[in-house]
CSV table of C-alpha atoms in Angstrom, one decimal:
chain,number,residue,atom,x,y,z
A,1,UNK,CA,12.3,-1.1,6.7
A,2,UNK,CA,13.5,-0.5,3.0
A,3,UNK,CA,12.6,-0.7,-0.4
A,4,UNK,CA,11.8,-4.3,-0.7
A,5,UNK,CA,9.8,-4.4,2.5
A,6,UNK,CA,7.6,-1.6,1.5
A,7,UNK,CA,7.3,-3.2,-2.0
A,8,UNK,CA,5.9,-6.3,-0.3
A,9,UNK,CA,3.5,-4.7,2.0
A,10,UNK,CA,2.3,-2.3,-1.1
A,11,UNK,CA,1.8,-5.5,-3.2
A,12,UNK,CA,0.2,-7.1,-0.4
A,13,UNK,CA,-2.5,-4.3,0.0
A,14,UNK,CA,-2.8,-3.6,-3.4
A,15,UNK,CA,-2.9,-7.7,-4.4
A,16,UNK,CA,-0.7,-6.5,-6.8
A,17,UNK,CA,1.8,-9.3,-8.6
A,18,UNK,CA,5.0,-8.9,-6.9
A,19,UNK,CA,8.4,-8.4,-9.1
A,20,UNK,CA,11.7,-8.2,-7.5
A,21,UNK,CA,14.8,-8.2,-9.5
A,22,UNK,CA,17.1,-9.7,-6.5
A,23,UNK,CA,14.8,-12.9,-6.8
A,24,UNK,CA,15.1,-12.9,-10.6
A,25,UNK,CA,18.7,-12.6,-11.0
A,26,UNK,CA,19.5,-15.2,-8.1
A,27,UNK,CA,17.4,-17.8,-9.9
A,28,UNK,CA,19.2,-16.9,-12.8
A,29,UNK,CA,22.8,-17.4,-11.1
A,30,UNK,CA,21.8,-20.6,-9.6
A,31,UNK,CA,20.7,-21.9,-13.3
A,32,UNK,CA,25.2,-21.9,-14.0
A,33,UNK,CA,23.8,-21.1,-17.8
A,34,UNK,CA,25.7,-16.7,-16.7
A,35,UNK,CA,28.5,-16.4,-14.3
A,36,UNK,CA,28.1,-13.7,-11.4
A,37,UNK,CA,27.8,-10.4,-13.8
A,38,UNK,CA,24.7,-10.7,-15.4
A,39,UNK,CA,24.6,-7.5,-16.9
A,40,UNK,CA,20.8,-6.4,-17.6
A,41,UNK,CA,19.1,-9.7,-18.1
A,42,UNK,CA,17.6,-9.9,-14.6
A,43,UNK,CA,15.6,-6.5,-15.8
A,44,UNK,CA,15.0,-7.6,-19.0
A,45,UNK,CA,13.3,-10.9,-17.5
A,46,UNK,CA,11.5,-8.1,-15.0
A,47,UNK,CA,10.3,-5.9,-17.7
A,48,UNK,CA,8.8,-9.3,-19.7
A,49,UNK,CA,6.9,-10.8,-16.3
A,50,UNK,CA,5.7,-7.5,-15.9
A,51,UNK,CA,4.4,-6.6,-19.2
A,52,UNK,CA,2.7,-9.5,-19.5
A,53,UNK,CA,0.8,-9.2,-16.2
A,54,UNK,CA,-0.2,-5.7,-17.3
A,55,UNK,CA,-1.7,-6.6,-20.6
A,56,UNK,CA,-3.9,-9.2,-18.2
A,57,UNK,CA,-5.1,-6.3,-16.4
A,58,UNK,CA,-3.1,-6.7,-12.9
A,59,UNK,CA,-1.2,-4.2,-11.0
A,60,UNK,CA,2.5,-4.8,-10.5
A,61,UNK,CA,4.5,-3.5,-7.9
A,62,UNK,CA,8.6,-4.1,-9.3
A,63,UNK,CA,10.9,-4.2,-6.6
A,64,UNK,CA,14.5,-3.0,-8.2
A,65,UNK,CA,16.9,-0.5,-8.0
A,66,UNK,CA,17.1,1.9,-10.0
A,67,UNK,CA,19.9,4.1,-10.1
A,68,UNK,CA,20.1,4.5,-13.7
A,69,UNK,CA,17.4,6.6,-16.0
A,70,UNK,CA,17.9,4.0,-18.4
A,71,UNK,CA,16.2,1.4,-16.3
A,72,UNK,CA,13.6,3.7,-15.2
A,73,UNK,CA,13.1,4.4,-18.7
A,74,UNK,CA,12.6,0.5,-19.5
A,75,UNK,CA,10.4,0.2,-16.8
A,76,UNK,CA,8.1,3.4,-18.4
A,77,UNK,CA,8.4,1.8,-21.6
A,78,UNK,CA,7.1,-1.9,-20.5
A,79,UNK,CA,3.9,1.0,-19.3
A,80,UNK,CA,3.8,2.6,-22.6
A,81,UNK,CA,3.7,-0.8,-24.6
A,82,UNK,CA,1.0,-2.0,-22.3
A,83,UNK,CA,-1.1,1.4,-22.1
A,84,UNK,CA,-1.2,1.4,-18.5
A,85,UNK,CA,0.5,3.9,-16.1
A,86,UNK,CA,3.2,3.5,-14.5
A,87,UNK,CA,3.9,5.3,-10.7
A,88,UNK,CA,7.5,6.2,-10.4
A,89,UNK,CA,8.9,5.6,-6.7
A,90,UNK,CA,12.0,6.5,-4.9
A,91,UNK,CA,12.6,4.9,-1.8
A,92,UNK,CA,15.3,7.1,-0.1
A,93,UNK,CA,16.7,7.4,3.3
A,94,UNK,CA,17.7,10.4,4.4
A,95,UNK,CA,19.7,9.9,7.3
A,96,UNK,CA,22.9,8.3,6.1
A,97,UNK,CA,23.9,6.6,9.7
A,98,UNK,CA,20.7,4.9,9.4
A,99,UNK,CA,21.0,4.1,6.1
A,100,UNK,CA,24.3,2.2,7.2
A,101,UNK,CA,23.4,0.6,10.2
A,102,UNK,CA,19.9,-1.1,8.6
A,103,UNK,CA,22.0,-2.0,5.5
A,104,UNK,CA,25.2,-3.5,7.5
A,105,UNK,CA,22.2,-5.5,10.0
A,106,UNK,CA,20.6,-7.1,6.7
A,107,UNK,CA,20.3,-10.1,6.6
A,108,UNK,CA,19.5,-12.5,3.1
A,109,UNK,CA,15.8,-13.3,2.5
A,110,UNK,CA,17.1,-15.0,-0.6
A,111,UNK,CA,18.9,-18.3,-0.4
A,112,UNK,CA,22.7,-17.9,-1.9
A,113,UNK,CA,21.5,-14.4,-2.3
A,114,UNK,CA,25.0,-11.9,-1.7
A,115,UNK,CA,23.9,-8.4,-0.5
A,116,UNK,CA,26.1,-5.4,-1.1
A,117,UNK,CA,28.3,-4.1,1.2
A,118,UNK,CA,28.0,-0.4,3.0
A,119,UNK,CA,30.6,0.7,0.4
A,120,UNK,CA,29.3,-0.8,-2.6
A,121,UNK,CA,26.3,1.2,-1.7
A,122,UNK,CA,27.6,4.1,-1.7
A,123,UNK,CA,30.0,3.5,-4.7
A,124,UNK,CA,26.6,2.5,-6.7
A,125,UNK,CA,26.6,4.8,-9.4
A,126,UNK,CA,23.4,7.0,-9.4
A,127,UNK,CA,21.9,9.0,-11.9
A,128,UNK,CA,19.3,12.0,-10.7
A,129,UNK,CA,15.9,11.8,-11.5
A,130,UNK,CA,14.6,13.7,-14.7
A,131,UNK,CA,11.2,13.2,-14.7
A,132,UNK,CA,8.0,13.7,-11.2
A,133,UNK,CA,8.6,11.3,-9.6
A,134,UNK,CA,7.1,9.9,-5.8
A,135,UNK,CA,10.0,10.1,-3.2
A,136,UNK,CA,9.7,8.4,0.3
A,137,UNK,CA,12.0,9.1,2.5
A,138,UNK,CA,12.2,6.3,5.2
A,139,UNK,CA,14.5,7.8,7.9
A,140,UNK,CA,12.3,7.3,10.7
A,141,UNK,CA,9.7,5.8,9.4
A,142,UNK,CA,7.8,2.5,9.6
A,143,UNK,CA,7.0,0.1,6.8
A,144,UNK,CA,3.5,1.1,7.6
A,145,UNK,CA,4.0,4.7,7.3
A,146,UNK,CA,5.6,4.8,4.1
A,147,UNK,CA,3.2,2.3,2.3
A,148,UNK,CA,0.3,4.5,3.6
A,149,UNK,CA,2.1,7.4,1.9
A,150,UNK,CA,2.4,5.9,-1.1
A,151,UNK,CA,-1.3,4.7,-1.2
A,152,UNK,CA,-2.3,8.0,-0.5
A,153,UNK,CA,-0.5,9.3,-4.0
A,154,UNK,CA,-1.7,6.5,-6.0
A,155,UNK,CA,-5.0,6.3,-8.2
A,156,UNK,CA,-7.6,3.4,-7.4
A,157,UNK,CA,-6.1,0.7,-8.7
């Protein structure tokens, strides 16, 4: 019901390459060439995948978290570079018990994949946004509710 599943579904309708980070940094940690703390090179391997695909003309959907506006500003950036626009989206949920619960009842869709705990969660640092942005709030809300709403804020892609 989070970020990842509405990234999937919203590729999925759009037929839209597909990016996610998680996948990207796992397949990094399983290479043994970087230890566990990987820094920023999962993104950085995001932001090349991605550019690429835009200069061919596809839509990408990137699945990552982005608490920091330096990411968000990569991610604009990998846009700008391939004169495309980028959509900003922040997938949020509002009701914090909620929030827990679906993120304590996760399970791994990624093989070896480690997901952060409740508290790492909330520990993540986050950095407000600065710039419009599309919000989606998913307290309450289905997958195909919030991918609907997105659509419906999007240009024909």
């Amino acid at each position: 019901m989070g970020k990842t599943a509405i990234a999937m579904e919203l590729a999925r309708q759009l037929g839209a390459v597909y990016l996610r980070i998680d996948s990207i940094e796992q397949a990094i940690r399983e290479s043994g060439v970087i230890g566990l703390h990987l820094k920023d090179i999962g993104y950085r391997a995001g932001y090349a995948v991605a550019e690429e695909n835009l200069r061919l003309g596809r839509t990408v959907v990137a699945d990552s978290v982005n608490p920091l506006q330096l990411t968000r500003d990569a991610w604009i950036a990998v846009a700008v570079r391939s004169h495309v626009k980028a959509i900003e989206i922040e997938v949020t949920c509002s009701d914090p018990e909620e929030h827990r619960r679906r993120a304590e009842a996760r399970v791994a869709d990624i093989a070896g994949l480690t997901l952060p705990t409740w508290q790492e969660i909330v520990d993540r640092k986050y950095e407000p946004w600065v710039r419009p942005h599309v919000v989606v709030d998913t307290a309450g809300r289905s997958v195909t509710e919030n991918v609907r709403r997105i659509c419906d804020v999007l240009p024909q892609v």
